[in-house]
């Protein structure tokens, strides 16, 4: 009991466990925690020997016992899981070696692979479902938990608040050697007792295995066969001509789409972050239809979508060709300077945009001797040298009756997430994005941005995570507009398109998001551009400039629609004050068709530490290069 006379700041779970393990070296975990709990109860109830601060601290730990012990308990489970996975991987590697020497090795590979798959999926889920033990009553996470469990859904539209958004990302190295296995055994020895090894069904089993399923380690090279059906399909999207569309049963038959979405959320959803669970139809140029979609309906929908004008800079062809035709970087820089626009050139004009993009890449991105650019070094270099200057250029000079539009770069909290949670009386949570475009009036966010690592980074799991983050951000941004103008015109609100720019690998993707029918959302990719990193690729700047101009036009169009929506809201609010009946609020239309009618609308919470897995590459859309005919 003398241990509890140390400063209360040192009463961490790790310190207390370490102390008790030194006092009781051969004690099982369950007995160890029983000793700790009983001693804390004695301290909390002591009438003498301990001051008020220590008694209150002991009671505080007891009141949040599950939260307090979760991290330590989870560590043992995580390490044990990694150990078992490493052993499985070693078996796979050994079998691969044998396959080179014997004809029967392929059969052995099949057996081991099936064993590996069954271990990862069936056995773990069975353990979770059969979870039992002395501490079952503390498996359910409290409302203050910051770690998402399987019972705490982060679905958009259920009755649970979810967990706070994580602020860090950690992709652990894959371990395959036997030396690493041994080190894992040693480290996991904190709780490596016989009782744990046999049962693994005690108080934190459900929480621990949910954490493992949602950790970055869950997705590895050995898991590709398990998720092969979920991988995106590359190919060309076939487009249907407008005269081939049945106007009654075509792509805009929202009742049929609602039925398909409801069925997809039950049968085709491989994880809770699949977009069909949010009633989102993903479509657009070069996007392959999801498995749950009917091909003809998707083609009809595609035929009626917004198309991008790719001829907006035809008048500047001689100017651009003369610069891009230079044979060296130095000559290109000189040509840009000699053909610069006049000083009084309006910000945001086509000449201004072309010159700014050319100048930025010629001076900051392209390297002499055609070496690799610094944008390949890190995400921050990519942002500072290429992406953020381009975004500034695209938004420069834009204004509306809602005030000037501005681009704000950097890791920023999305205001829409915070405010929508307050409107819906949910626990506070934050989501950081890599840049936003907003209005001066009410700071309405019209565009969010996610950058998945440095230029050229091939990490589909991380890119998939950012794609989900972007989708959740779009839902929150559209919802906030509905809350700001609740009495606005439904027809105008259906025309509001918020935007998402996603940079991953070497490309930029521009997505538009709107609600064409109550409870159904469209996520449409309208533009894609490769970001050049070498002087030899400078011809791709034309594609990038078209992308930025398209982004500029779409943001401006959305701001104009918001002006009209604001006017309709004010007019209707005045009519209500004069005695007219109150219409349906815009935010009441946001309930997705896949959501049970009795549940309340909630805002998604994405915990980067625990929700990263099973999102990964499996949520990325099937995609092909955007072609003219798309």
Coordinates of C-alpha atoms in Angstrom, one line a residue:
X1 CA 0.0 0.0 0.0
X2 CA 3.0 2.3 0.4
X3 CA 3.1 2.5 -3.4
X4 CA 0.0 4.7 -3.4
X5 CA 1.8 7.4 -1.4
X6 CA 3.7 8.4 -4.5
X7 CA 2.4 11.5 -6.4
X8 CA -0.9 10.7 -8.1
X9 CA 0.5 11.9 -11.4
X10 CA 2.5 8.6 -11.4
X11 CA -0.6 6.4 -10.9
X12 CA -0.7 5.3 -14.5
X13 CA -1.8 1.8 -15.4
X14 CA 1.6 0.9 -16.7
X15 CA 3.4 2.0 -13.5
X16 CA 1.0 0.3 -11.1
X17 CA 1.1 -3.0 -13.1
X18 CA 4.9 -2.9 -13.2
X19 CA 5.0 -2.5 -9.4
X20 CA 2.6 -5.3 -8.8
X21 CA 4.4 -7.6 -11.2
X22 CA 7.6 -7.0 -9.3
X23 CA 5.8 -7.8 -6.0
X24 CA 3.9 -10.8 -7.5
X25 CA 6.1 -12.1 -10.3
X26 CA 4.3 -15.3 -11.1
X27 CA 0.8 -14.1 -10.7
X28 CA -1.7 -14.4 -13.6
X29 CA -3.2 -11.3 -15.1
X30 CA -6.6 -11.8 -13.6
X31 CA -5.3 -12.2 -10.1
X32 CA -2.9 -9.3 -10.7
X33 CA -5.7 -6.9 -11.6
X34 CA -7.9 -8.2 -8.7
X35 CA -5.1 -7.2 -6.3
X36 CA -4.9 -3.8 -7.9
X37 CA -8.6 -3.3 -7.7
X38 CA -8.9 -4.3 -4.1
X39 CA -6.0 -2.1 -3.0
X40 CA -7.5 0.9 -4.8
X41 CA -10.8 0.2 -3.0
X42 CA -9.0 0.3 0.3
X43 CA -7.4 3.6 -0.6
X44 CA -10.7 5.1 -1.7
X45 CA -12.4 4.1 1.5
X46 CA -9.5 4.7 3.9
X47 CA -10.4 7.1 6.7
X48 CA -6.7 7.8 7.5
X49 CA -3.3 7.3 5.9
X50 CA -4.2 8.8 2.6
X51 CA -5.2 12.4 1.8
X52 CA -8.3 13.5 -0.1
X53 CA -6.5 13.8 -3.4
X54 CA -5.3 10.2 -3.3
X55 CA -8.7 8.9 -2.2
X56 CA -10.4 10.8 -5.0
X57 CA -7.8 9.5 -7.6
X58 CA -8.4 5.9 -6.5
X59 CA -12.2 6.3 -6.8
X60 CA -11.7 7.9 -10.2
X61 CA -9.7 4.9 -11.4
X62 CA -12.3 2.5 -10.1
X63 CA -15.1 4.4 -11.8
X64 CA -13.4 4.2 -15.1
X65 CA -11.8 0.8 -14.6
X66 CA -12.3 -0.5 -18.1
X67 CA -10.9 2.6 -19.8
X68 CA -8.0 2.7 -17.4
X69 CA -6.9 -0.9 -18.0
X70 CA -7.8 -1.1 -21.7
X71 CA -4.5 0.1 -23.1
X72 CA -2.4 -2.4 -21.1
X73 CA -4.8 -5.3 -21.7
X74 CA -4.9 -4.5 -25.4
X75 CA -1.1 -4.5 -25.7
X76 CA -0.8 -8.1 -24.7
X77 CA -3.6 -9.1 -27.2
X78 CA -2.0 -7.1 -30.0
X79 CA 1.4 -8.6 -29.5
X80 CA 0.0 -12.1 -29.2
X81 CA -1.9 -11.6 -32.4
X82 CA 1.2 -10.3 -34.2
X83 CA 3.2 -13.3 -32.9
X84 CA 0.6 -15.7 -34.3
X85 CA 0.5 -13.8 -37.6
X86 CA 4.2 -13.9 -37.9
X87 CA 4.2 -17.7 -37.3
X88 CA 1.7 -18.1 -40.0
X89 CA 3.7 -15.9 -42.4
X90 CA 6.8 -18.0 -41.7
X91 CA 4.9 -21.2 -42.6
X92 CA 3.8 -19.5 -45.9
X93 CA 7.4 -18.5 -46.7
X94 CA 8.7 -22.0 -45.9
X95 CA 6.0 -23.5 -48.1
X96 CA 7.0 -21.2 -50.9
X97 CA 10.6 -22.4 -50.7
X98 CA 9.4 -26.0 -50.7
X99 CA 7.3 -25.3 -53.8
X100 CA 10.5 -24.8 -55.7
X101 CA 11.7 -28.3 -54.8
X102 CA 8.7 -30.5 -54.8
X103 CA 5.5 -30.9 -56.9
X104 CA 3.4 -31.4 -53.8
X105 CA 4.3 -28.1 -52.2
X106 CA 1.4 -26.3 -53.9
X107 CA -1.0 -28.5 -52.0
X108 CA 0.7 -27.6 -48.8
X109 CA 0.5 -23.9 -49.7
X110 CA -3.3 -24.3 -50.1
X111 CA -3.7 -25.9 -46.7
X112 CA -1.6 -23.3 -45.0
X113 CA -3.3 -20.4 -46.8
X114 CA -6.7 -21.7 -45.8
X115 CA -5.5 -22.1 -42.3
X116 CA -4.2 -18.5 -42.4
X117 CA -7.5 -17.2 -43.7
X118 CA -9.6 -19.1 -41.2
X119 CA -7.4 -17.9 -38.4
X120 CA -7.8 -14.3 -39.5
X121 CA -11.5 -14.2 -40.1
X122 CA -13.5 -17.1 -38.7
X123 CA -11.7 -17.8 -35.5
X124 CA -11.3 -14.2 -34.4
X125 CA -14.9 -13.4 -35.1
X126 CA -15.9 -16.5 -33.2
X127 CA -13.8 -15.5 -30.3
X128 CA -15.4 -12.1 -30.3
X129 CA -19.0 -13.5 -30.5
X130 CA -18.3 -16.1 -27.7
X131 CA -16.6 -13.5 -25.5
X132 CA -17.1 -14.4 -21.8
X133 CA -15.3 -14.3 -18.5
X134 CA -15.2 -12.8 -15.1
X135 CA -15.1 -9.2 -16.4
X136 CA -17.8 -9.4 -19.1
X137 CA -19.7 -6.5 -17.5
X138 CA -16.9 -4.1 -18.4
X139 CA -16.6 -5.0 -22.1
X140 CA -19.0 -2.3 -23.2
X141 CA -17.2 0.9 -23.8
X142 CA -18.2 3.9 -21.8
X143 CA -19.4 7.2 -23.3
X144 CA -16.0 8.7 -22.7
X145 CA -14.0 6.0 -24.5
X146 CA -11.6 7.2 -27.1
X147 CA -11.1 3.8 -28.6
X148 CA -13.7 2.6 -31.1
X149 CA -15.0 -0.9 -30.4
X150 CA -17.2 -3.2 -32.5
X151 CA -20.2 -2.2 -30.5
X152 CA -19.6 1.5 -31.1
X153 CA -20.6 2.0 -34.7
X154 CA -19.2 4.9 -36.7
X155 CA -21.9 4.6 -39.2
X156 CA -23.4 7.9 -40.3
X157 CA -26.9 7.4 -39.2
X158 CA -27.2 5.2 -36.1
X159 CA -27.9 6.1 -32.5
X160 CA -24.3 6.0 -31.2
X161 CA -21.9 8.8 -31.0
X162 CA -18.7 6.9 -31.9
X163 CA -15.2 7.8 -30.8
X164 CA -13.0 10.8 -31.1
X165 CA -11.0 11.2 -34.3
X166 CA -7.5 10.0 -34.1
X167 CA -4.7 12.4 -34.7
X168 CA -1.8 10.1 -35.6
X169 CA -1.0 7.4 -38.2
X170 CA 1.2 4.4 -37.6
X171 CA 1.8 1.6 -40.0
X172 CA 3.9 -1.0 -38.2
X173 CA 6.6 -2.9 -40.0
X174 CA 5.7 -6.5 -41.0
X175 CA 7.6 -9.1 -39.0
X176 CA 8.5 -12.4 -40.7
X177 CA 11.7 -13.6 -39.1
X178 CA 11.9 -16.0 -36.2
X179 CA 14.2 -13.6 -34.3
X180 CA 11.4 -11.0 -34.4
X181 CA 8.9 -13.7 -33.3
X182 CA 11.1 -14.4 -30.3
X183 CA 11.2 -10.7 -29.4
X184 CA 7.4 -10.6 -29.6
X185 CA 7.2 -13.5 -27.2
X186 CA 9.5 -11.7 -24.8
X187 CA 7.6 -8.4 -25.0
X188 CA 4.2 -10.0 -24.7
X189 CA 5.4 -11.7 -21.6
X190 CA 3.8 -8.9 -19.6
X191 CA 0.6 -11.0 -19.7
X192 CA 1.9 -14.2 -21.2
X193 CA 0.5 -16.6 -18.6
X194 CA -1.0 -20.1 -19.1
X195 CA -4.5 -19.0 -18.4
X196 CA -4.4 -16.3 -21.0
X197 CA -2.9 -18.6 -23.6
X198 CA -5.7 -21.0 -23.3
X199 CA -8.8 -18.9 -22.8
X200 CA -8.3 -15.5 -24.7
X201 CA -12.0 -14.9 -23.9
X202 CA -11.8 -12.6 -20.9
X203 CA -13.0 -9.1 -20.4
X204 CA -11.2 -7.3 -23.2
X205 CA -11.4 -10.0 -25.9
X206 CA -14.0 -8.2 -27.9
X207 CA -12.3 -4.8 -27.6
X208 CA -8.9 -6.2 -28.4
X209 CA -9.9 -8.1 -31.5
X210 CA -11.9 -5.2 -32.8
X211 CA -8.7 -3.2 -32.4
X212 CA -6.7 -5.8 -34.2
X213 CA -9.2 -6.0 -37.1
X214 CA -9.1 -2.2 -37.3
X215 CA -5.3 -1.8 -37.0
X216 CA -3.0 -1.1 -39.9
X217 CA -1.3 -4.5 -39.4
X218 CA -4.5 -6.3 -40.4
X219 CA -3.9 -5.4 -44.0
X220 CA -0.7 -7.0 -45.3
X221 CA 0.6 -8.8 -48.3
X222 CA -0.7 -12.1 -46.9
X223 CA -4.2 -10.8 -46.8
X224 CA -4.6 -10.0 -50.5
X225 CA -6.3 -13.3 -51.3
X226 CA -8.9 -12.7 -48.5
X227 CA -10.0 -9.4 -49.9
X228 CA -9.4 -10.0 -53.6
X229 CA -13.1 -9.6 -54.5
X230 CA -13.0 -6.1 -52.9
X231 CA -10.1 -4.8 -54.9
X232 CA -10.9 -2.0 -57.4
X233 CA -11.3 -3.0 -61.1
X234 CA -9.5 -1.0 -63.7
X235 CA -11.2 -0.5 -67.1
X236 CA -13.1 1.8 -69.4
X237 CA -16.6 3.0 -68.5
X238 CA -19.1 2.6 -71.3
X239 CA -21.4 5.6 -71.8
X240 CA -25.0 5.4 -72.9
X241 CA -26.3 8.0 -75.3
X242 CA -29.1 10.2 -74.1
X243 CA -31.6 8.9 -76.7
X244 CA -31.0 5.4 -75.4
X245 CA -32.3 6.2 -71.9
X246 CA -35.7 5.2 -70.8
X247 CA -36.8 8.4 -69.1
X248 CA -39.1 6.6 -66.8
X249 CA -36.7 3.8 -65.8
X250 CA -33.4 5.5 -66.5
X251 CA -30.5 6.5 -64.3
X252 CA -32.6 9.0 -62.4
X253 CA -35.1 6.5 -61.1
X254 CA -34.3 7.2 -57.4
X255 CA -36.8 4.7 -56.0
X256 CA -34.9 2.0 -57.8
X257 CA -31.6 3.3 -56.6
X258 CA -33.0 3.4 -53.1
X259 CA -33.9 -0.2 -53.3
X260 CA -30.5 -1.1 -54.7
X261 CA -28.7 0.8 -51.9
X262 CA -30.8 -0.9 -49.2
X263 CA -30.0 -4.3 -50.6
X264 CA -26.3 -3.4 -51.1
X265 CA -25.9 -2.2 -47.5
X266 CA -27.1 -5.6 -46.3
X267 CA -25.5 -8.0 -48.8
X268 CA -22.6 -6.3 -50.6
X269 CA -21.1 -4.2 -47.8
X270 CA -17.7 -5.7 -46.9
X271 CA -17.1 -3.2 -44.0
X272 CA -19.1 -0.4 -42.3
X273 CA -17.4 2.4 -44.2
X274 CA -18.5 1.1 -47.6
X275 CA -20.2 4.1 -49.3
X276 CA -23.4 2.2 -49.9
X277 CA -23.9 2.2 -46.1
X278 CA -24.1 6.0 -46.3
X279 CA -26.5 5.9 -49.3
X280 CA -23.8 7.2 -51.6
X281 CA -23.7 6.4 -55.3
X282 CA -20.1 6.7 -56.6
X283 CA -19.9 7.5 -60.3
X284 CA -18.3 9.8 -62.8
X285 CA -15.6 9.9 -65.5
X286 CA -13.6 6.7 -65.6
X287 CA -15.3 5.2 -62.6
X288 CA -16.3 1.5 -62.9
X289 CA -19.7 0.6 -61.4
X290 CA -19.8 -1.1 -58.1
X291 CA -20.8 -4.8 -57.9
X292 CA -24.2 -4.0 -56.5
X293 CA -25.2 -1.6 -59.3
X294 CA -27.2 -2.6 -62.4
X295 CA -25.1 -1.9 -65.4
X296 CA -27.9 -0.2 -67.5
X297 CA -29.0 2.0 -64.7
X298 CA -25.4 3.1 -64.1
X299 CA -24.8 3.8 -67.7
X300 CA -28.0 5.8 -67.9
X301 CA -26.9 7.8 -64.8
X302 CA -23.5 8.4 -66.3
X303 CA -25.0 9.7 -69.5
X304 CA -26.9 12.4 -67.6
X305 CA -24.0 13.6 -65.5
X306 CA -22.1 16.8 -65.7
X307 CA -19.4 16.7 -68.3
X308 CA -16.2 18.8 -68.2
X309 CA -15.3 21.2 -71.0
X310 CA -11.8 20.3 -72.1
X311 CA -11.5 23.1 -74.6
X312 CA -11.4 26.1 -72.3
X313 CA -7.8 27.0 -73.1
X314 CA -7.9 26.5 -76.9
X315 CA -7.3 30.3 -77.4
X316 CA -4.0 30.0 -75.5
X317 CA -2.7 27.1 -77.5
X318 CA 0.1 29.1 -79.2
X319 CA 1.2 30.7 -75.9
X320 CA 1.3 27.4 -74.0
X321 CA 2.9 25.5 -76.9
X322 CA 5.7 28.0 -77.2
X323 CA 6.6 27.5 -73.5
X324 CA 6.2 23.8 -73.4
X325 CA 8.1 23.3 -76.6
X326 CA 11.4 24.5 -75.0
X327 CA 14.1 21.9 -74.9
X328 CA 15.6 22.8 -71.5
X329 CA 14.4 23.9 -68.1
X330 CA 16.4 27.1 -68.3
X331 CA 14.9 28.0 -71.7
X332 CA 11.5 27.3 -70.3
X333 CA 12.0 29.6 -67.4
X334 CA 13.2 32.4 -69.8
X335 CA 10.2 31.9 -72.0
X336 CA 7.8 32.2 -69.1
X337 CA 9.4 35.4 -68.0
X338 CA 9.3 36.9 -71.5
X339 CA 5.7 36.0 -71.9
X340 CA 4.4 37.0 -68.5
X341 CA 1.0 38.7 -68.2
X342 CA 1.0 42.5 -67.6
X343 CA 1.1 43.7 -64.0
X344 CA -2.5 44.7 -64.0
X345 CA -3.7 41.3 -65.2
X346 CA -6.8 40.4 -63.2
X347 CA -6.2 37.7 -60.6
X348 CA -7.9 34.5 -61.6
X349 CA -7.9 35.2 -65.4
X350 CA -6.8 32.4 -67.7
X351 CA -3.5 34.1 -68.5
X352 CA -2.9 34.6 -64.8
X353 CA -3.6 30.9 -64.0
X354 CA -1.4 29.6 -66.8
X355 CA 1.5 31.8 -65.9
X356 CA 1.3 31.0 -62.1
X357 CA 1.3 27.3 -62.7
X358 CA 4.1 27.4 -65.3
X359 CA 6.2 29.6 -63.0
X360 CA 5.7 27.5 -59.9
X361 CA 6.7 24.2 -61.6
X362 CA 9.6 25.7 -63.6
X363 CA 11.1 27.3 -60.5
X364 CA 10.1 25.1 -57.6
X365 CA 9.2 21.6 -58.8
X366 CA 11.3 20.7 -61.9
X367 CA 15.0 20.1 -61.2
X368 CA 18.0 20.6 -63.4
X369 CA 19.3 17.6 -65.3
X370 CA 15.8 16.1 -65.0
X371 CA 16.4 14.8 -61.5
X372 CA 13.6 13.7 -59.2
X373 CA 11.7 16.6 -57.7
X374 CA 11.6 17.4 -54.0
X375 CA 7.8 16.8 -54.1
X376 CA 8.8 13.1 -53.9
X377 CA 10.5 13.6 -50.5
X378 CA 7.5 14.1 -48.2
X379 CA 3.9 15.1 -48.1
X380 CA 4.8 18.5 -46.7
X381 CA 7.2 19.2 -49.6
X382 CA 4.5 18.0 -52.0
X383 CA 2.0 20.4 -50.5
X384 CA 4.3 23.5 -50.2
X385 CA 6.0 23.2 -53.6
X386 CA 3.1 22.1 -55.8
X387 CA -0.4 21.5 -54.5
X388 CA -1.0 24.5 -52.2
X389 CA 0.3 27.1 -54.7
X390 CA -1.9 25.5 -57.4
X391 CA -5.0 25.7 -55.1
X392 CA -4.2 29.3 -54.2
X393 CA -4.0 30.0 -58.0
X394 CA -7.3 28.3 -58.7
X395 CA -9.3 30.2 -56.0
X396 CA -7.6 33.6 -56.4
X397 CA -9.9 36.4 -57.2
X398 CA -13.2 34.5 -56.6
X399 CA -15.9 36.5 -54.9
X400 CA -19.6 36.4 -54.4
X401 CA -22.4 37.9 -52.4
X402 CA -21.3 35.6 -49.6
X403 CA -17.9 37.4 -49.5
X404 CA -14.6 36.4 -51.0
X405 CA -13.7 32.8 -51.3
X406 CA -10.5 31.8 -49.7
X407 CA -8.2 28.7 -49.7
X408 CA -6.8 27.8 -46.2
X409 CA -4.0 25.3 -46.4
X410 CA -2.5 23.1 -43.7
X411 CA -3.8 20.6 -41.2
X412 CA -7.1 22.2 -40.3
X413 CA -10.1 21.0 -38.3
X414 CA -13.2 20.8 -40.5
X415 CA -15.7 23.2 -38.9
X416 CA -18.6 21.3 -40.5
X417 CA -17.8 18.2 -38.4
X418 CA -17.7 20.2 -35.1
X419 CA -20.9 22.2 -35.8
X420 CA -23.0 19.4 -37.0
X421 CA -22.2 17.4 -33.9
X422 CA -23.3 20.3 -31.8
X423 CA -26.5 20.6 -33.8
X424 CA -27.2 16.9 -33.3
X425 CA -26.2 16.9 -29.6
X426 CA -23.4 14.4 -30.2
X427 CA -20.1 14.1 -28.4
X428 CA -17.5 16.5 -29.7
X429 CA -15.1 15.1 -32.3
X430 CA -12.7 16.6 -34.8
X431 CA -11.5 15.7 -38.3
X432 CA -8.4 17.3 -39.8
X433 CA -8.1 17.9 -43.5
X434 CA -5.2 19.1 -45.6
X435 CA -6.9 22.3 -46.9
X436 CA -10.3 23.9 -47.3
X437 CA -12.0 26.5 -49.5
X438 CA -14.6 28.5 -47.6
X439 CA -16.8 31.7 -47.9
X440 CA -16.4 34.7 -45.7
X441 CA -20.1 34.5 -44.8
X442 CA -20.4 31.9 -42.0
X443 CA -17.2 30.2 -43.1
X444 CA -19.2 27.8 -45.2
X445 CA -16.8 25.1 -46.4
X446 CA -17.2 24.4 -50.1
X447 CA -14.2 22.1 -50.7
X448 CA -11.9 19.9 -48.6
X449 CA -8.6 18.4 -49.5
X450 CA -6.7 15.2 -48.6
X451 CA -3.1 14.4 -49.6
X452 CA -2.0 10.8 -49.3
X453 CA 1.7 11.2 -48.7
X454 CA 4.4 12.4 -51.0
X455 CA 4.1 12.5 -54.8
X456 CA 4.2 9.0 -56.2
X457 CA 3.5 7.2 -52.9
X458 CA 1.8 3.8 -53.7
X459 CA -0.2 3.1 -50.5
X460 CA -3.7 2.0 -51.4
X461 CA -4.7 1.3 -47.8
X462 CA -3.8 4.9 -46.8
X463 CA -5.4 6.3 -49.9
X464 CA -8.6 4.4 -49.2
X465 CA -8.7 5.8 -45.7
X466 CA -8.3 9.3 -47.0
X467 CA -11.1 8.6 -49.6
X468 CA -13.4 7.6 -46.7
X469 CA -12.4 10.7 -44.8
X470 CA -13.2 12.8 -47.8
X471 CA -16.6 11.3 -48.2
X472 CA -17.4 11.8 -44.5
X473 CA -16.2 15.4 -44.8
X474 CA -18.5 16.0 -47.8
X475 CA -21.5 14.6 -45.9
X476 CA -20.8 17.0 -43.0
X477 CA -20.2 20.0 -45.3
X478 CA -23.5 19.4 -47.1
X479 CA -25.3 18.9 -43.8
X480 CA -24.0 22.1 -42.4
X481 CA -25.3 24.0 -45.3
X482 CA -28.8 22.5 -44.6
X483 CA -28.5 23.7 -41.0
X484 CA -27.5 27.2 -42.0
X485 CA -30.3 27.6 -44.5
X486 CA -33.0 25.2 -43.1
X487 CA -35.9 27.0 -44.8
X488 CA -34.2 27.1 -48.2
X489 CA -35.6 25.8 -51.4
X490 CA -35.4 22.0 -51.7
X491 CA -34.8 22.3 -55.5
X492 CA -31.9 24.7 -54.9
X493 CA -30.4 22.5 -52.2
X494 CA -30.3 19.6 -54.5
X495 CA -28.1 21.6 -56.9
X496 CA -25.6 22.4 -54.2
X497 CA -22.3 20.5 -54.9
X498 CA -19.5 20.5 -52.4
X499 CA -16.1 19.4 -53.6
X500 CA -13.3 17.1 -52.5
X501 CA -9.8 17.1 -54.0
X502 CA -7.8 14.0 -53.3
X503 CA -4.1 13.7 -54.2
X504 CA -2.7 10.2 -54.2
X505 CA 0.1 8.5 -56.1
X506 CA 0.8 10.9 -58.9
X507 CA -2.7 12.2 -59.6
X508 CA -5.3 14.7 -58.4
X509 CA -8.9 13.7 -58.3
X510 CA -11.8 16.2 -58.2
X511 CA -15.1 14.9 -56.7
X512 CA -18.4 16.7 -56.5
X513 CA -21.0 15.7 -53.9
X514 CA -24.7 16.5 -53.8
X515 CA -28.2 15.1 -52.8
X516 CA -30.2 14.6 -56.0
X517 CA -33.1 13.0 -54.1
X518 CA -33.9 13.0 -50.3
X519 CA -31.7 10.4 -48.6
X520 CA -29.6 9.6 -51.7
X521 CA -26.2 11.2 -52.4
X522 CA -24.1 11.3 -55.6
X523 CA -20.3 11.3 -55.4
X524 CA -19.1 12.1 -58.9
X525 CA -15.5 12.4 -60.1
X526 CA -15.4 15.0 -62.8
X527 CA -11.7 15.5 -63.3
X528 CA -8.4 13.8 -62.9
X529 CA -4.9 15.1 -63.6
X530 CA -1.4 13.8 -63.3
X531 CA 1.0 16.1 -61.5
X532 CA 4.3 16.2 -63.3
X533 CA 7.5 15.9 -61.3
X534 CA 10.2 16.2 -64.0
X535 CA 10.9 18.6 -66.9
X536 CA 10.3 15.8 -69.4
X537 CA 6.7 15.6 -68.1
X538 CA 6.0 19.3 -68.5
X539 CA 3.5 18.7 -71.2
X540 CA 1.2 17.4 -68.4
X541 CA 0.9 20.9 -67.1
X542 CA -1.9 21.4 -69.7
X543 CA -3.9 18.7 -68.0
X544 CA -3.2 20.2 -64.5
X545 CA -4.3 23.7 -65.6
X546 CA -7.6 22.3 -67.0
X547 CA -8.1 20.5 -63.7
X548 CA -7.6 23.7 -61.7
X549 CA -9.9 25.7 -64.0
X550 CA -12.6 23.1 -63.6
X551 CA -12.2 23.3 -59.9
X552 CA -12.5 27.1 -60.0
X553 CA -15.7 27.0 -62.1
X554 CA -17.4 24.4 -59.8
X555 CA -16.6 26.2 -56.6
X556 CA -17.8 29.5 -58.1
X557 CA -21.0 27.8 -59.3
X558 CA -21.7 26.4 -55.9
X559 CA -21.2 29.8 -54.3
X560 CA -23.8 31.3 -56.7
X561 CA -26.3 28.5 -55.8
X562 CA -25.7 29.2 -52.1
X563 CA -26.6 32.9 -52.7
X564 CA -29.9 31.8 -54.2
X565 CA -30.4 29.3 -51.3
X566 CA -29.8 32.0 -48.8
X567 CA -32.3 34.3 -50.4
X568 CA -35.0 31.6 -50.5
X569 CA -34.3 30.8 -46.9
X570 CA -34.7 34.4 -45.8
X571 CA -37.9 34.8 -47.9
X572 CA -39.5 31.7 -46.4
X573 CA -38.4 32.6 -42.9
X574 CA -40.2 36.0 -43.3
X575 CA -43.4 34.2 -44.6
X576 CA -43.4 31.9 -41.6
X577 CA -43.1 35.0 -39.3
X578 CA -46.2 36.4 -41.1
X579 CA -48.2 33.3 -40.4
X580 CA -47.5 30.7 -43.1
X581 CA -47.1 27.1 -42.1
X582 CA -43.6 25.8 -41.6
X583 CA -42.3 23.5 -44.3
X584 CA -40.0 20.6 -43.9
X585 CA -36.5 21.6 -42.8
X586 CA -33.7 20.9 -45.3
X587 CA -31.7 18.9 -42.8
X588 CA -34.6 16.5 -42.4
X589 CA -34.1 15.4 -45.9
X590 CA -30.6 14.1 -45.1
X591 CA -31.6 10.8 -43.6
X592 CA -30.3 8.1 -46.0
X593 CA -32.5 5.5 -47.5
X594 CA -30.4 2.8 -45.9
X595 CA -31.0 4.2 -42.4
X596 CA -33.8 2.7 -40.2
X597 CA -36.5 5.3 -39.8
X598 CA -36.5 5.1 -36.0
X599 CA -32.8 6.0 -35.7
X600 CA -31.5 9.5 -35.5
X601 CA -29.1 11.1 -37.9
X602 CA -25.6 11.1 -36.6
X603 CA -22.3 12.4 -38.0
X604 CA -19.5 9.9 -38.8
X605 CA -16.6 9.6 -36.5
X606 CA -13.3 8.2 -37.9
X607 CA -10.7 7.1 -35.4
X608 CA -7.5 6.9 -37.4
X609 CA -5.8 4.5 -35.0
X610 CA -8.6 1.9 -34.9
X611 CA -10.7 2.5 -38.0
X612 CA -7.8 2.5 -40.5
X613 CA -8.1 -1.1 -41.4
X614 CA -10.7 -2.8 -43.5
X615 CA -11.1 0.6 -45.2
X616 CA -7.8 0.7 -47.0
X617 CA -7.6 -0.1 -50.7
X618 CA -10.9 -1.8 -50.7
X619 CA -12.9 1.4 -50.8
X620 CA -11.1 3.0 -53.6
X621 CA -13.3 3.3 -56.7
X622 CA -12.6 1.2 -59.8
X623 CA -10.9 3.7 -62.0
X624 CA -9.6 4.1 -65.5
X625 CA -7.9 7.1 -67.2
X626 CA -10.4 9.8 -68.1
X627 CA -11.0 9.7 -71.9
X628 CA -12.7 12.2 -74.1
X629 CA -15.7 10.0 -74.7
X630 CA -16.3 9.8 -70.9

